[in-house]
Structures are given as C-alpha cells and as structure tokens.
Short mmCIF file of C-alpha atoms in Angstrom, two decimals:
data_model
loop_
_atom_site.label_atom_id
_atom_site.label_comp_id
_atom_site.label_asym_id
_atom_site.label_seq_id
_atom_site.Cartn_x
_atom_site.Cartn_y
_atom_site.Cartn_z
CA MET K 228 176.93 -59.25 88.91
CA GLN K 229 173.41 -57.78 88.52
CA LYS K 230 171.44 -57.25 91.80
CA LYS K 231 167.85 -58.42 91.99
CA ARG K 232 165.11 -56.21 93.39
CA LEU K 233 163.13 -57.52 96.31
CA PHE K 234 160.01 -55.53 95.37
CA GLY K 235 158.91 -54.31 92.00
CA LYS K 236 157.29 -51.09 91.02
CA ASN K 237 153.83 -52.57 91.13
CA PHE K 238 154.40 -53.66 94.69
CA LYS K 239 155.26 -50.09 95.88
CA LEU K 240 152.08 -48.67 94.41
CA LYS K 241 149.97 -51.38 96.01
CA TYR K 242 151.65 -50.76 99.36
CA ALA K 243 150.95 -47.02 99.33
CA MET K 244 147.31 -47.54 98.43
CA SER K 245 146.90 -50.03 101.23
CA ALA K 246 148.34 -47.58 103.78
CA VAL K 247 145.93 -44.84 102.76
CA GLY K 248 143.02 -47.22 103.01
CA CYS K 249 144.01 -48.28 106.51
CA CYS K 250 144.18 -44.68 107.70
CA ALA K 251 140.77 -43.90 106.25
CA ALA K 252 139.29 -46.94 107.91
CA LEU K 253 140.84 -45.96 111.21
CA LEU K 254 139.30 -42.50 110.99
CA CYS K 255 135.87 -43.89 110.20
CA PHE K 256 135.82 -46.55 112.89
CA ALA K 257 137.62 -44.63 115.71
CA PRO K 258 134.37 -43.40 117.39
CA ILE K 259 132.96 -46.90 117.23
CA LEU K 260 136.09 -48.33 118.70
CA GLY K 261 136.08 -45.67 121.43
CA ASP K 262 132.50 -46.48 122.40
CA THR K 263 133.11 -50.22 122.08
CA TYR K 264 136.35 -50.40 124.02
CA GLY K 265 135.89 -47.42 126.45
CA LEU K 266 138.33 -45.02 124.78
CA GLU K 267 137.66 -41.23 125.64
CA THR K 268 137.49 -38.50 123.03
CA THR K 269 140.10 -35.79 123.99
CA TYR K 270 138.99 -32.97 121.63
CA CYS K 271 136.87 -30.32 123.52
CA GLU K 272 135.47 -27.04 122.18
CA VAL K 273 135.43 -24.10 124.66
CA LEU K 274 132.33 -21.83 124.66
CA LEU K 275 132.10 -18.27 126.01
CA ASP K 276 128.47 -17.17 126.31
CA GLY K 277 127.56 -20.01 123.93
CA GLU K 278 130.07 -19.14 121.21
CA VAL K 279 132.99 -21.42 120.36
CA ILE K 280 136.29 -19.61 121.02
CA GLY K 281 138.72 -22.55 120.56
CA ALA K 282 139.44 -26.10 121.60
CA VAL K 283 141.57 -27.95 124.13
CA SER K 284 142.68 -31.48 124.48
CA ASP K 285 142.38 -31.46 128.28
CA PRO K 286 138.99 -30.09 129.53
CA SER K 287 140.28 -29.76 133.08
CA VAL K 288 142.16 -26.55 132.14
CA VAL K 289 139.01 -24.65 131.06
CA ASP K 290 137.73 -23.64 134.51
CA GLN K 291 141.15 -22.53 135.72
CA ALA K 292 141.81 -20.48 132.57
CA PHE K 293 138.46 -18.70 133.04
CA LEU K 294 139.18 -17.93 136.72
CA ASP K 295 142.66 -16.64 135.87
CA ALA K 296 141.24 -14.35 133.14
CA ARG K 297 138.62 -12.95 135.53
CA ALA K 298 141.24 -12.31 138.21
CA ARG K 299 143.36 -10.45 135.67
CA ILE K 300 140.34 -8.31 134.69
CA ALA K 301 139.61 -7.50 138.35
CA ARG K 302 143.19 -6.38 138.95
CA GLU K 303 143.19 -4.06 135.95
CA THR K 304 139.67 -2.60 136.30
CA LYS K 305 138.81 0.26 138.70
CA GLY K 306 135.96 -1.02 140.81
CA LEU K 307 133.73 -3.95 139.99
CA VAL K 308 132.13 -4.55 136.60
CA LEU K 309 128.62 -5.92 136.19
CA ALA K 310 129.34 -8.33 133.29
CA ASN K 311 127.83 -11.84 133.55
CA VAL K 312 129.90 -14.18 131.34
CA ASP K 313 129.36 -17.97 131.11
CA CYS K 314 132.27 -20.25 130.21
CA ASP K 315 131.73 -23.93 129.32
CA PHE K 316 133.11 -26.72 127.11
CA GLN K 317 131.71 -29.56 125.03
CA LYS K 318 133.33 -32.75 123.79
CA VAL K 319 133.46 -33.17 120.05
CA GLU K 320 133.96 -36.53 118.25
CA LYS K 321 137.22 -35.67 116.51
CA LEU K 322 140.61 -37.18 116.50
CA LEU K 323 142.28 -34.34 114.68
CA GLY K 324 141.95 -30.54 115.21
CA SER K 325 143.85 -27.46 116.45
CA THR K 326 143.89 -27.14 120.27
CA LEU K 327 145.05 -24.44 122.75
CA GLU K 328 147.37 -24.77 125.67
CA ALA K 329 146.21 -23.40 129.09
CA ASP K 330 148.06 -20.06 128.69
CA GLY K 331 146.70 -19.51 125.22
CA LEU K 332 143.15 -20.28 126.36
CA GLU K 333 143.41 -17.79 129.26
CA THR K 334 144.64 -15.06 126.91
CA ARG K 335 141.80 -15.68 124.47
CA ILE K 336 139.17 -15.61 127.27
CA TYR K 337 140.76 -12.41 128.70
CA ASN K 338 140.68 -10.62 125.31
CA LEU K 339 137.05 -11.55 124.67
CA MET K 340 135.99 -10.48 128.19
CA GLN K 341 137.68 -7.11 127.67
CA GLU K 342 135.43 -6.56 124.66
CA LYS K 343 132.36 -7.44 126.69
CA ILE K 344 133.35 -5.03 129.48
CA LYS K 345 133.15 -2.12 127.07
CA THR K 346 129.36 -2.59 126.93
CA ALA K 347 128.90 -3.91 130.48
CA LYS K 348 127.33 -2.06 133.42
CA GLN K 349 130.02 -0.72 135.76
CA LYS K 350 129.67 -0.10 139.47
CA TYR K 351 129.76 3.61 140.30
CA TYR K 352 128.98 6.15 143.03
CA LEU K 353 126.41 8.88 142.46
CA VAL K 354 127.24 12.02 144.44
CA LYS K 355 124.18 14.24 144.99
CA VAL K 356 124.14 17.82 146.33
CA ASN K 357 120.61 19.22 146.20
CA GLU K 358 119.67 18.74 142.52
CA PHE K 359 123.29 18.51 141.30
CA THR K 360 124.79 15.05 140.62
CA VAL K 361 128.03 13.53 139.33
CA ASN K 362 128.92 9.85 138.70
CA LEU K 363 132.32 8.71 139.95
CA ALA K 364 134.01 5.34 139.47
CA THR K 365 135.35 4.72 142.99
CA MET K 366 134.87 5.82 146.57
CA GLU K 367 138.45 7.13 146.45
CA GLU K 368 137.38 9.56 143.72
CA VAL K 369 134.40 10.59 145.86
CA LYS K 370 136.75 11.51 148.71
CA GLU K 371 139.10 13.36 146.35
CA LEU K 372 136.16 15.41 145.08
CA LEU K 373 135.02 16.38 148.57
CA LEU K 374 138.55 17.14 149.78
CA ALA K 375 139.00 19.42 146.76
CA ALA K 376 135.92 21.37 147.89
CA LEU K 377 137.40 21.72 151.39
CA GLU K 378 140.96 22.59 150.28
CA PRO K 379 140.50 26.41 149.87
CA TYR K 380 139.39 26.60 153.51
CA ASP K 381 141.82 23.97 154.85
CA PRO K 382 145.22 24.70 153.24
CA ASP K 383 147.07 22.73 155.95
CA GLY K 384 144.96 19.59 155.46
CA MET K 385 143.73 19.48 159.07
CA PHE K 386 140.42 17.80 158.18
CA ASP K 387 139.45 14.60 156.41
CA VAL K 388 136.27 13.22 154.85
CA GLN K 389 134.70 10.10 156.37
CA VAL K 390 132.09 8.04 154.50
CA VAL K 391 129.28 6.83 156.74
CA SER K 392 126.72 4.16 155.77
CA ASP K 393 123.17 5.54 155.77
CA THR K 394 121.23 2.84 157.62
CA SER K 395 117.94 4.68 157.18
CA ARG K 396 117.85 3.74 153.48
CA GLU K 397 117.40 0.34 151.88
CA LEU K 398 119.88 0.81 149.03
CA ASN K 399 123.66 1.07 149.40
CA ALA K 400 123.67 4.71 150.44
CA PHE K 401 126.18 6.82 152.35
CA THR K 402 126.53 10.24 153.95
CA ILE K 403 129.63 12.30 154.67
CA GLU K 404 131.21 13.55 157.88
CA VAL K 405 134.10 16.04 158.04
CA ILE K 406 136.42 15.06 160.89
CA PRO K 407 139.78 16.34 162.18
CA ARG K 408 142.83 14.29 161.16
CA GLY K 409 144.23 14.76 164.66
CA GLU K 410 144.05 17.07 167.66
CA ILE K 411 142.98 20.65 166.83
CA PRO K 412 145.86 22.95 167.89
CA GLU K 413 145.33 25.35 170.77
CA GLY K 414 145.07 29.08 170.08
CA ASP K 415 143.85 30.99 167.06
CA GLY K 416 143.15 29.32 163.76
CA LEU K 417 140.75 26.94 162.05
CA LYS K 418 138.58 25.00 164.50
CA ALA K 419 135.89 23.28 162.44
CA LEU K 420 134.86 22.56 158.85
CA ASP K 421 131.70 21.10 157.38
CA PHE K 422 129.63 21.11 154.22
CA PHE K 423 126.68 23.50 154.22
CA GLU K 424 124.57 21.23 152.00
CA LYS K 425 123.86 17.57 152.71
CA VAL K 426 126.02 15.29 150.56
CA GLU K 427 124.36 11.99 149.61
CA ILE K 428 126.13 9.05 147.96
CA ALA K 429 124.43 6.06 146.34
CA GLU K 430 126.00 2.93 144.87
CA ALA K 431 124.64 1.63 141.54
CA TYR K 432 125.61 0.44 138.07
CA ILE K 433 125.74 2.41 134.81
CA ASP K 434 127.40 2.26 131.41
CA ALA K 435 131.09 3.12 131.68
CA GLY K 436 130.59 6.00 129.24
CA GLN K 437 128.31 7.78 131.72
CA LEU K 438 131.01 8.21 134.37
CA THR K 439 132.19 11.73 135.15
CA ASP K 440 135.87 12.49 134.86
CA LEU K 441 137.23 13.40 138.30
CA ALA K 442 138.80 16.68 137.13
CA ASP K 443 135.51 17.70 135.48
CA ALA K 444 133.59 16.79 138.62
CA ILE K 445 135.87 18.92 140.82
CA GLU K 446 135.53 21.89 138.46
CA SER K 447 131.72 21.56 138.41
CA VAL K 448 131.40 21.33 142.19
CA THR K 449 133.82 24.14 143.13
CA ARG K 450 133.12 26.69 140.35
CA GLU K 451 131.00 29.61 141.55
CA LYS K 452 127.65 30.09 139.79
CA GLU K 453 124.98 32.75 140.14
CA LYS K 454 122.23 31.60 142.51
CA ASN K 455 119.09 33.48 143.54
CA GLN K 456 118.64 34.15 147.25
CA THR K 457 116.17 36.06 149.42
CA TYR K 458 117.61 39.21 151.01
CA GLU K 459 115.98 41.05 153.93
CA VAL K 460 116.22 44.83 153.65
CA GLN K 461 118.28 46.45 156.42
CA ALA K 462 118.38 50.01 157.73
CA GLY K 463 119.91 52.37 155.14
CA ASP K 464 119.31 50.02 152.21
CA THR K 465 118.18 51.34 148.85
CA LEU K 466 118.02 49.55 145.50
CA SER K 467 121.26 51.19 144.39
CA VAL K 468 123.04 50.35 147.68
CA ILE K 469 121.98 46.70 147.47
CA ALA K 470 122.92 46.43 143.78
CA ASN K 471 126.25 48.28 143.98
CA SER K 472 127.44 46.36 147.05
CA ARG K 473 127.21 43.18 144.98
CA GLY K 474 128.61 44.56 141.74
CA TYR K 475 125.28 44.70 139.88
CA TYR K 476 123.20 47.36 138.18
CA VAL K 477 119.82 48.36 139.59
CA ASP K 478 118.15 47.06 136.41
CA GLU K 479 119.60 43.60 137.09
CA VAL K 480 118.04 43.56 140.57
CA LEU K 481 114.71 44.78 139.14
CA ALA K 482 114.78 41.97 136.57
CA LEU K 483 114.88 39.43 139.43
CA ASN K 484 111.93 41.11 141.20
CA PRO K 485 108.89 41.57 138.92
CA GLY K 486 106.64 44.33 140.24
CA LEU K 487 109.50 46.21 141.92
CA THR K 488 110.05 49.65 140.38
CA ARG K 489 113.10 51.90 140.32
CA ASP K 490 111.38 54.54 142.51
CA ALA K 491 110.14 52.00 145.09
CA VAL K 492 110.76 52.92 148.74
CA LEU K 493 112.16 49.88 150.58
CA GLN K 494 111.09 49.26 154.16
CA ILE K 495 113.17 47.48 156.80
CA GLY K 496 112.22 43.81 156.74
CA ASP K 497 111.14 43.77 153.08
CA GLU K 498 112.39 40.73 151.18
CA ILE K 499 113.79 40.93 147.65
CA ILE K 500 115.54 38.43 145.38
CA ILE K 501 119.23 38.97 144.70
CA SER K 502 121.78 36.95 142.73
CA VAL K 503 124.78 35.64 144.66
CA PRO K 504 127.80 33.71 143.24
CA GLU K 505 128.15 30.38 145.08
CA PRO K 506 129.60 26.94 144.33
CA GLU K 507 127.39 23.85 144.09
CA LEU K 508 128.86 22.64 147.39
CA SER K 509 129.36 25.34 150.03
CA VAL K 510 131.67 24.99 153.02
CA THR K 511 131.11 26.34 156.53
CA SER K 512 134.14 27.10 158.67
CA VAL K 513 134.72 28.17 162.27
CA VAL K 514 137.87 30.22 162.90
CA GLN K 515 139.16 31.50 166.25
CA SER K 516 140.87 34.91 166.39
CA THR K 517 142.14 37.16 169.19
CA TYR K 518 142.49 40.94 168.95
CA GLU K 519 142.34 44.18 170.97
CA GLU K 520 139.83 46.99 170.45
CA ASP K 521 138.10 49.96 172.03
CA TYR K 522 134.50 49.35 172.87
CA PHE K 523 131.53 51.14 174.38
CA ALA K 524 129.17 50.08 177.13
CA GLU K 525 125.48 49.77 176.38
CA THR K 526 123.64 53.09 176.68
CA GLN K 527 121.56 53.46 179.83
CA TYR K 528 118.18 55.20 179.78
CA ILE K 529 116.23 57.03 182.46
CA ASP K 530 112.50 57.11 181.75
CA ASN K 531 110.63 60.35 182.38
CA GLU K 532 106.91 59.73 182.35
CA SER K 533 106.09 63.44 182.14
CA TRP K 534 108.04 63.88 178.88
CA TYR K 535 107.05 62.89 175.38
CA THR K 536 109.11 60.38 173.44
CA THR K 537 110.43 63.21 171.30
CA GLU K 538 112.24 64.69 174.31
CA LYS K 539 115.60 63.43 175.59
CA VAL K 540 118.63 64.83 177.48
CA VAL K 541 122.14 63.32 177.75
CA ARG K 542 122.95 63.12 181.47
CA GLN K 543 126.37 61.40 181.09
CA GLU K 544 128.73 61.25 178.11
CA ALA K 545 130.14 57.88 177.02
CA VAL K 546 133.84 57.00 177.46
CA ALA K 547 135.31 54.08 175.50
CA GLY K 548 136.80 51.09 177.27
CA HIS K 549 139.52 48.75 175.99
CA HIS K 550 139.69 44.95 175.96
CA GLU K 551 141.28 41.91 174.36
CA VAL K 552 138.74 39.46 172.99
CA THR K 553 138.79 35.97 171.52
CA VAL K 554 135.97 35.22 169.09
CA LEU K 555 134.77 32.29 167.02
CA SER K 556 133.71 33.48 163.56
CA THR K 557 131.41 31.26 161.50
CA SER K 558 131.50 31.70 157.71
CA LYS K 559 129.77 30.22 154.71
CA ASN K 560 132.39 30.07 151.97
CA GLN K 561 134.08 33.48 152.37
CA THR K 562 131.13 35.33 153.97
CA GLU K 563 130.92 35.67 157.76
CA THR K 564 127.52 34.59 159.07
CA GLY K 565 128.03 34.77 162.83
CA ARG K 566 130.41 35.68 165.63
CA GLU K 567 130.64 34.49 169.23
CA MET K 568 132.90 35.91 171.95
CA VAL K 569 134.52 33.10 173.93
CA ALA K 570 137.01 35.06 176.08
CA GLU K 571 137.52 38.69 177.17
CA ASN K 572 140.25 40.52 179.08
CA VAL K 573 139.22 44.08 180.00
CA THR K 574 142.08 46.55 180.45
CA GLN K 575 139.90 49.66 180.83
CA GLU K 576 136.23 49.70 181.81
CA PRO K 577 133.94 51.85 179.63
CA VAL K 578 131.73 54.62 180.98
CA PRO K 579 128.17 54.26 179.64
CA GLU K 580 126.19 57.08 178.09
CA ILE K 581 123.14 57.94 180.22
CA ILE K 582 120.11 59.47 178.51
CA GLU K 583 116.92 60.69 180.11
CA LYS K 584 113.98 60.27 177.72
CA GLY K 585 110.25 60.75 177.68
CA THR K 586 107.80 57.86 177.62
CA GLN K 587 104.55 59.59 176.62
CA THR K 588 103.36 59.36 173.06
CA PRO K 589 103.27 62.92 171.70
CA PRO K 590 99.88 64.24 170.62
CA THR K 591 98.90 64.27 166.98
CA TYR K 592 97.06 66.96 165.00
CA ILE K 593 94.27 66.39 162.49
CA LYS K 594 92.52 68.65 160.00
CA PRO K 595 89.76 70.42 161.98
CA ILE K 596 87.03 70.16 159.29
CA THR K 597 85.86 67.55 156.83
CA GLY K 598 86.18 68.66 153.24
CA GLY K 599 86.56 72.37 152.48
CA ARG K 600 88.59 74.01 149.73
CA PHE K 601 92.11 75.10 150.58
CA THR K 602 92.33 78.81 149.74
CA SER K 603 95.38 80.25 151.52
CA GLY K 604 98.56 78.92 153.10
CA PHE K 605 101.12 80.04 155.66
CA LYS K 606 102.81 82.86 153.74
CA ARG K 607 102.94 86.61 153.10
CA ARG K 608 99.68 87.90 151.72
CA TRP K 609 98.49 91.45 150.94
CA GLY K 610 101.69 92.93 152.32
CA ARG K 611 101.72 91.08 155.60
CA MET K 612 102.21 87.57 156.97
CA HIS K 613 99.24 85.21 156.90
CA LYS K 614 99.97 83.12 160.02
CA GLY K 615 97.67 80.20 159.41
CA VAL K 616 95.80 78.27 156.71
CA ASP K 617 92.29 78.82 155.33
CA TRP K 618 89.68 76.41 154.00
CA ALA K 619 86.58 77.82 152.29
CA THR K 620 83.55 75.99 153.66
CA PRO K 621 79.80 76.78 154.03
CA VAL K 622 78.64 78.54 157.21
CA GLY K 623 77.63 75.95 159.83
CA THR K 624 80.26 73.32 158.97
CA ALA K 625 81.32 71.37 162.09
CA VAL K 626 84.72 72.45 163.47
CA ARG K 627 86.52 69.80 165.55
CA ALA K 628 89.47 69.90 167.96
CA SER K 629 92.66 69.16 166.04
CA CYS K 630 94.16 67.70 169.23
CA GLY K 631 92.88 67.03 172.74
CA GLY K 632 93.56 69.67 175.39
CA THR K 633 92.13 72.53 177.48
CA VAL K 634 90.20 75.49 176.05
CA VAL K 635 92.18 78.66 176.83
CA SER K 636 89.69 81.16 175.37
CA ALA K 637 86.37 81.00 173.54
CA GLY K 638 84.69 84.22 172.33
CA TRP K 639 85.04 87.33 170.19
CA SER K 640 88.61 88.31 169.27
CA SER K 641 88.75 91.44 167.09
CA GLY K 642 89.72 90.55 163.50
CA TYR K 643 89.40 86.82 164.24
CA GLY K 644 85.69 87.22 164.91
CA TYR K 645 84.39 84.41 167.04
CA CYS K 646 87.51 82.40 167.97
CA ILE K 647 88.64 79.43 170.11
CA THR K 648 92.19 78.74 171.40
CA ILE K 649 93.11 75.33 172.88
CA ARG K 650 96.29 74.44 174.81
CA HIS K 651 97.57 70.87 174.31
CA PRO K 652 99.65 68.55 176.54
CA ASP K 653 102.84 69.17 174.55
CA GLY K 654 102.59 72.91 175.21
CA ARG K 655 101.38 73.79 171.73
CA GLN K 656 98.21 75.70 171.01
CA THR K 657 95.67 75.64 168.17
CA ARG K 658 93.41 78.53 167.10
CA TYR K 659 90.09 78.36 165.17
CA ALA K 660 88.75 81.68 163.80
CA HIS K 661 85.80 83.33 161.91
CA LEU K 662 83.32 80.98 163.63
CA SER K 663 79.56 81.39 163.53
CA LYS K 664 78.87 79.56 166.80
CA ILE K 665 81.06 78.45 169.75
CA LEU K 666 80.15 75.14 171.46
CA VAL K 667 82.76 75.06 174.30
CA SER K 668 83.89 77.42 177.06
CA ALA K 669 87.22 78.47 178.60
CA GLY K 670 88.73 75.88 180.96
CA GLN K 671 86.83 73.00 179.38
CA LYS K 672 88.69 69.75 178.55
CA VAL K 673 88.15 68.54 174.99
CA ASP K 674 89.14 65.40 173.12
CA GLN K 675 90.69 65.15 169.68
CA ASN K 676 88.01 65.25 166.97
CA GLN K 677 85.39 66.58 169.44
CA ARG K 678 83.03 69.16 167.84
CA ILE K 679 83.86 72.57 169.35
CA ALA K 680 82.23 75.12 166.97
CA LEU K 681 80.51 75.85 163.66
CA SER K 682 82.32 77.64 160.86
CA GLY K 683 81.26 81.11 159.81
CA ASN K 684 82.23 84.46 158.28
CA THR K 685 82.79 86.68 161.33
CA GLY K 686 85.54 89.23 161.94
CA ARG K 687 87.84 90.38 159.16
CA SER K 688 86.77 87.83 156.56
CA THR K 689 86.17 87.95 152.81
CA GLY K 690 83.83 84.94 152.77
CA PRO K 691 82.73 81.87 154.71
CA HIS K 692 85.83 79.94 155.72
CA LEU K 693 87.81 78.52 158.66
CA HIS K 694 91.13 80.07 159.63
CA PHE K 695 93.39 77.60 161.54
CA GLU K 696 96.69 78.17 163.38
CA ILE K 697 99.23 76.09 165.34
CA ILE K 698 101.31 78.05 167.89
CA ILE K 699 104.61 76.73 169.32
CA ASN K 700 106.47 78.70 172.01
CA GLY K 701 104.23 81.71 171.36
CA SER K 702 104.81 81.84 167.56
CA GLN K 703 102.65 80.61 164.73
CA VAL K 704 104.10 77.83 162.49
CA ASP K 705 102.92 76.31 159.25
CA PRO K 706 100.08 73.96 160.31
CA LEU K 707 100.46 71.76 157.24
CA LYS K 708 103.82 70.54 158.60
CA TYR K 709 102.13 69.13 161.71
CA LEU K 710 98.79 67.78 160.50
CA ASN K 711 98.41 64.02 160.09
#
C-alpha cells in the first residue's frame, strides 16, 4: 500500500524561508526588545589605554584580570616600573561575537603590558662618587657594588654596608655607612673600614636601556686609573727620584708640570703634579699590628751661647733601646697614610745622644769694594803663591769691612803698602792691602760694610787695585769660597 506524505516539497521550502526570516527579525529587534523589556546587553569590549584588546560576556571579570596581570608583572620585574596603563570596558549592542574567559583576558592584558614596559620609565638608583656615576636597578645591586669595592681590604667579610636616608635633601637620597657585622676581634688585625670619597645615592626613573650592568659597574668602580695629584717635595727629592719611585720617566713628570725644566732644582716644600693610579672609589682601612724593634731616644742638645751654630761636640754617644709596640696603621687603598702607637712595652731603655752646639749666627763676609775688575785669584803666580784676590779699581775707591770685628793693625806693611787687618768674632781675619788712605786705627771696633780705607797703589803693586785676604787659623784661604 502506498504511503502518503504529510508535507510536500513546497512546504519544506516555505518552512526554511520562514525560519530564516524569524531569525533576521529577532536580530533586528533584539536591542529594541532589550530596551523595552529591561533585558541587558552582555557583550563588552575591553580597552587598554583606549585600544580594544578583546571582549567578555561578564564585565565584572575585567578589573580582577587587570589586577592579576599587574601583580604578575610586579613579581617578575626587578624594582618598580613607571608605566601608567588604563584598563576599561564598554558595552556594545551585539548579541553575537567572540568573547574571552577571565584567564584568557588576564594573559592578553599581561602580554600587552609587557610590551609597554619595554618603553616605560623604570625606577633606578644613581650612585655618585665625585663626578663618576652609575645607574643600578635595585638597592641590592648598590650594596653589592660597594661591598665589591671593600672586598680586597676585607677578605673575611667583617664589615657591611648600611644605606642611610639623607634627610638634608628633598629628593629620595641616601648616604652610605660602613659598619662591623659583629664585634671586632681583640688583638691584631683589621679594625675599621670606610670609603675615602663620599658616596651619594639618589632614587629616580630612567629608560631601562640606560641601566648599568652590575658587573660593568663593579669593574668601573674598582679598576685603577691614572689620577693627577699634588705632591710636596721632601728632603732628598729630585725629579728622577720622584719619577722613578712611581715607575715613570722624568719627561712624563715634566709633561704634567708646564714650566718645570729638567735641570730645575727642587726645594723642600715645592709642590708638583704627579700621576697616581687609583680606583674611582678609594677605601681607607685601619689595621692593628704588634712587633718588636730597636729604637733610639730623642737627641738632647746643650746650647752654648759663646759658640756659633756651625760648632758642635758630641758629649754622649747614643745607645739603642728595645721595645714591643702596638700600632694602628691608617691606609688609603694600599698606601699607608698615618701611624699611631697605642701600646708600648720597653725591655731596654735607650741612652740618648747628647750634643753641645753653638747658638750664635756665624758672621758673613761681603766683597769689600763696589765694582772693580777681578784681575787675580788665589793661586800660584810668578813662581810663588798669590794668597789673596785682586780687583783693579781707581785710586780713592771706598774700601769697606768685609765683616764686623776689631782692627788688629792699620799702617804700612812692607810689600802690602798701607794695610789694615781686622779680627772677627769667629776667629778669622781679613786683610786689605795697597791702600792710599787708612780711615781706622788699631783696636777700633768696626761694623760690616763700614768704610775703613781708600784704595790705592802703594807697596809692591803693578797698578791701582785692592788686594784682599781671609786668614783662618793663621793661614790664608781662597776668599771667594767665603764671600756672600
């Protein structure tokens, strides 16, 4: 038996077309129905700094996803990051569209914030030593840098670095103190450490690319560099001594001191520029040490007011003593800058050297005439010794006492012609010969530079001139060695 169809082909086509029409109508009138009957639109677009990054069906998850992404960034980033990011959402009149779950939204916000961080300003710490600066990401890196500078002088790690807020400045600024990690052990050894230069730290924000790598910062701070310093000349110093003691050539020292010449005579107390290898950040240390040594007592002097300062006699020889001493030595880097004795145990007392010395300033000798032409020195001449010096000068030139004293003789003296001899306080004598006129007499006191005669051409003389002698212990000496 043939079955009958309930619906024909034409009916199926009409049914399908009706269904499509109903759906289209529903899409067109859904917003109106929502407004009319109080239905809420559940499609929300999420915006990060104003740009749409996705959509959610439940707007209540947006704030939490943003907070979770920020917390994740904070955990993974060293220090804080100055990146202001706004997150918001807006409802959109849609019934259909792709939406994100809470986890997916957080991941998308996190990834986009990571991109923004690359160009954001990052919090950092500027470490300043004089004019030298480095930028470090965290305060922990700052401490690592400073501890690396201390390490060569503190191999046992006895000292730590403490960061102290600088209340004298308005900005977030800090200074550094070096403090012991515990009690300093008794006895010899390291007692104190500190930085020679002031270390300043300031907190600010910069681009992440401007940060200094910690290893590079440590190398820059601790590597020795040539620095110019002022050096005060000490006894025994010469240019070559100063240069060689520091491993330099004299020309290198001259290059640092314009106007200084190779043949310059250095005086004690002169200041010159020298080049010294030093790190950017120097360390001062105080070390205690105990040792035994021989030592000498301070020399004692007995003043003799009747002697000149050129005279001295040792009245007692020195004998060394022996003691055990404890000293505190202060150093800058590896160079000792001071020493203080803090304890002494004497096992043998020293005997001091005793010296008797004169206190009077010895007399000086000046040329007895002004001008004149030097014609003969202290030497053999014409087969015999010429025991003085001669200056050719016109008759009547003023002759003055070379040194103050007492006139021993004044008158004619054979080959000397008219002649004057003066005895001086140091026991020496001076003689003036071939004079034309004598202005003093025997026994008279005269002062240095006082006019005593006029030059002439008397006695055994070949022309107008002054013959001058200095006599020590009865024998003539070369006057030119004693004249000022």
